Amino acid sequence: MRGVPWWGVVSSAAAPVLLAGGWTVAARLQPRSFNAVADTISALAAEGATDRWVMTAALAGVGACHVTTGLALRPAAPAGRLILMTGGVATVLVAANPQPAGGGGSLPHTVWAAIGFTALTIWPVAARQRGPGVPAGLRPAASAAAAGVLLGLLVWFGSELITGGRQVGLAERALAGAQAVWPLAVVLTCRRNQSRTDAARTRRRR
């Protein structure tokens, strides 16, 4: 089974750092009225937001990281890699289509956000592999469990959004954060599997 190159490790590790760092810094730059539990990530990048470029750049960076990780994740099934990359492209397009000032809706923003959240939720199942040498993060049970957790968070976020709940910001951060962390977890299991394989080959040569 092919391994994950070093740049895939970098991109997968950078995604959660960029996302959490972006929403933390951007929130601190907003007026005191901003509530991270009730207000969405998109509000930080909306037109009229204070220093909106911070969250916009973070979202674009996260999307680029997902695309890069999808290219690097060679042990995964091609369908899963493609869906992960689709989620990355959609995230970039979310950044490129901000919400208007005043909290009004934006159809392009909503569409790309829906595509991105959906793709980043289902890609673990599509990326699964079978066999004795499959990395732990790509095994069917682990992939199904990850997708199940992500789906639960997506349902929570969707319900908060539809009902106008007071925790929509928290739900979105939990969902986006989990979606950013799982590719890193998969990459690390692939690298660990790769190290074990290399060590076994070295022992056999001796």
Coordinates of C-alpha atoms in Angstrom, one line a residue:
M1 CA 0.0 0.0 0.0
R2 CA 1.3 3.4 -1.0
G3 CA 2.3 5.9 1.7
V4 CA 1.5 9.5 2.4
P5 CA 4.2 12.0 1.5
W6 CA 5.5 14.5 4.0
W7 CA 3.6 17.4 2.5
G8 CA 0.3 15.5 3.1
V9 CA 1.2 15.5 6.8
V10 CA 1.9 19.3 6.7
S11 CA -1.4 20.1 4.9
S12 CA -3.5 17.8 7.2
A13 CA -1.9 19.3 10.3
A14 CA -2.2 22.9 9.1
A15 CA -6.0 22.7 8.4
P16 CA -7.2 22.5 12.1
V17 CA -4.6 25.0 13.1
L18 CA -5.7 27.5 10.5
L19 CA -9.4 27.0 11.3
A20 CA -9.2 27.3 15.0
G21 CA -6.5 30.1 14.8
G22 CA -8.6 32.0 12.3
W23 CA -11.9 31.9 14.3
T24 CA -10.1 32.7 17.5
V25 CA -8.1 35.7 16.2
A26 CA -11.1 37.0 14.1
A27 CA -13.4 36.8 17.1
R28 CA -11.1 38.8 19.2
L29 CA -11.0 41.5 16.6
Q30 CA -14.8 41.9 16.6
P31 CA -16.8 44.2 18.8
R32 CA -17.7 42.9 22.3
S33 CA -21.2 42.1 21.1
F34 CA -19.9 39.1 19.1
N35 CA -20.8 35.8 20.7
A36 CA -18.8 32.7 19.6
V37 CA -21.5 30.4 20.9
A38 CA -24.4 32.0 19.1
D39 CA -22.7 33.6 16.0
T40 CA -21.4 31.6 13.1
I41 CA -17.9 31.4 11.6
S42 CA -19.3 32.9 8.4
A43 CA -20.2 36.1 10.4
L44 CA -16.5 36.6 11.0
A45 CA -15.9 36.7 7.2
A46 CA -19.1 38.5 6.3
E47 CA -19.0 41.8 4.5
G48 CA -18.9 44.6 7.1
A49 CA -17.2 42.4 9.7
T50 CA -14.1 43.8 11.4
D51 CA -10.9 42.6 9.7
R52 CA -13.0 40.0 7.8
W53 CA -9.8 39.1 5.8
V54 CA -8.6 37.1 8.8
M55 CA -11.4 34.5 8.6
T56 CA -11.6 34.7 4.9
A57 CA -7.9 33.8 4.5
A58 CA -8.3 31.0 7.1
L59 CA -11.2 29.4 5.3
A60 CA -9.4 29.6 2.0
G61 CA -6.3 28.1 3.6
V62 CA -8.3 25.3 5.2
G63 CA -9.9 24.5 1.8
A64 CA -6.5 24.4 0.1
C65 CA -5.2 22.1 2.8
H66 CA -8.1 19.7 2.2
V67 CA -7.3 19.6 -1.5
T68 CA -3.7 19.0 -0.8
T69 CA -4.4 16.3 1.7
G70 CA -6.7 14.6 -0.7
L71 CA -3.9 14.5 -3.3
A72 CA -1.5 13.1 -0.7
L73 CA -3.8 10.5 0.8
R74 CA -2.8 7.7 -1.6
P75 CA -3.7 4.8 0.7
A76 CA -7.4 5.9 0.7
A77 CA -10.0 4.8 -1.9
P78 CA -10.1 7.3 -4.9
A79 CA -13.7 8.2 -4.3
G80 CA -13.0 9.3 -0.7
R81 CA -10.0 11.4 -1.9
L82 CA -12.1 13.1 -4.5
I83 CA -14.9 13.9 -2.1
L84 CA -12.4 15.3 0.4
M85 CA -11.0 17.5 -2.3
T86 CA -14.5 18.5 -3.3
G87 CA -15.1 19.6 0.3
G88 CA -11.8 21.6 0.1
V89 CA -12.8 23.4 -3.1
A90 CA -16.2 24.2 -1.6
T91 CA -14.6 25.7 1.5
V92 CA -12.5 28.0 -0.7
L93 CA -15.7 29.0 -2.6
V94 CA -17.4 29.7 0.8
A95 CA -14.6 32.2 1.5
A96 CA -14.9 33.7 -1.9
N97 CA -18.7 34.2 -1.5
P98 CA -19.2 36.0 1.9
Q99 CA -22.5 36.7 3.5
P100 CA -23.7 40.3 3.0
A101 CA -23.5 42.9 5.7
G102 CA -26.3 42.9 8.2
G103 CA -26.7 39.1 8.4
G104 CA -28.7 38.7 5.2
G105 CA -28.5 35.4 3.3
S106 CA -26.4 34.6 0.3
L107 CA -27.4 31.8 -2.0
P108 CA -23.9 31.1 -3.4
H109 CA -22.5 31.1 0.2
T110 CA -25.2 28.7 1.4
V111 CA -24.9 26.3 -1.5
W112 CA -21.1 26.0 -1.2
A113 CA -21.3 25.7 2.5
A114 CA -23.8 22.9 2.2
I115 CA -21.7 21.1 -0.3
G116 CA -18.6 21.5 1.8
F117 CA -20.1 20.3 5.0
T118 CA -21.7 17.3 3.3
A119 CA -18.6 16.3 1.5
L120 CA -16.4 16.6 4.6
T121 CA -19.0 14.5 6.5
I122 CA -19.3 11.5 4.0
W123 CA -15.7 11.3 2.7
P124 CA -14.5 8.9 5.5
V125 CA -17.0 6.2 4.3
A126 CA -16.0 6.6 0.7
A127 CA -12.3 6.5 1.6
R128 CA -12.4 3.2 3.5
Q129 CA -10.3 0.2 2.4
R130 CA -10.3 -3.5 3.3
G131 CA -7.4 -5.8 3.9
P132 CA -4.9 -6.8 6.6
G133 CA -2.5 -4.0 5.8
V134 CA -5.0 -1.2 5.8
P135 CA -4.2 1.7 8.2
A136 CA -6.4 2.0 11.2
G137 CA -8.0 5.3 10.0
L138 CA -9.2 3.7 6.7
R139 CA -10.7 0.5 8.1
P140 CA -14.4 0.2 7.6
A141 CA -15.3 0.3 11.3
A142 CA -13.2 3.4 11.9
S143 CA -14.5 5.1 8.8
A144 CA -18.1 4.4 9.7
A145 CA -17.6 5.6 13.2
A146 CA -16.0 8.9 12.0
A147 CA -18.8 9.5 9.5
G148 CA -21.4 8.8 12.2
V149 CA -19.9 11.3 14.6
L150 CA -19.6 13.9 11.8
L151 CA -23.2 13.2 10.7
G152 CA -24.4 13.7 14.2
L153 CA -22.6 17.1 14.5
L154 CA -24.0 18.1 11.0
V155 CA -27.6 17.3 12.2
W156 CA -27.0 19.3 15.4
F157 CA -25.7 22.3 13.4
G158 CA -28.5 22.0 10.8
S159 CA -31.2 21.9 13.5
E160 CA -29.7 24.9 15.3
L161 CA -29.6 26.8 12.0
I162 CA -33.1 26.0 11.0
T163 CA -34.7 26.7 14.4
G164 CA -32.6 29.7 15.1
G165 CA -31.0 28.1 18.1
R166 CA -28.7 29.9 20.5
Q167 CA -25.8 27.5 20.0
V168 CA -25.5 27.6 16.2
G169 CA -22.0 29.0 16.5
L170 CA -20.9 26.3 18.9
A171 CA -22.4 23.6 16.8
E172 CA -20.7 24.9 13.6
R173 CA -17.4 25.1 15.4
A174 CA -17.7 21.6 16.7
L175 CA -18.6 20.3 13.2
A176 CA -16.0 22.2 11.3
G177 CA -13.3 21.4 13.9
A178 CA -14.1 17.7 13.8
Q179 CA -14.1 17.7 10.0
A180 CA -10.6 19.4 10.0
V181 CA -9.1 17.0 12.5
W182 CA -10.2 13.7 11.0
P183 CA -8.0 13.9 7.8
L184 CA -5.0 14.5 10.1
A185 CA -6.0 11.4 12.2
V186 CA -6.2 9.3 9.0
V187 CA -2.9 10.6 7.7
L188 CA -1.1 9.9 11.0
T189 CA -2.4 6.3 11.0
C190 CA -1.2 5.9 7.4
R191 CA 2.2 7.2 8.3
R192 CA 2.4 4.9 11.3
N193 CA 1.4 2.0 9.1
Q194 CA 4.0 3.0 6.6
S195 CA 6.7 3.2 9.3
R196 CA 5.9 -0.3 10.4
T197 CA 6.0 -1.6 6.9
D198 CA 9.4 0.0 6.3
A199 CA 10.7 -1.5 9.6
A200 CA 9.5 -4.9 8.6
R201 CA 11.2 -4.7 5.2
T202 CA 14.5 -3.6 6.9
R203 CA 14.4 -6.6 9.3
R204 CA 13.8 -9.0 6.4
R205 CA 16.8 -7.6 4.5
R206 CA 19.0 -8.3 7.5

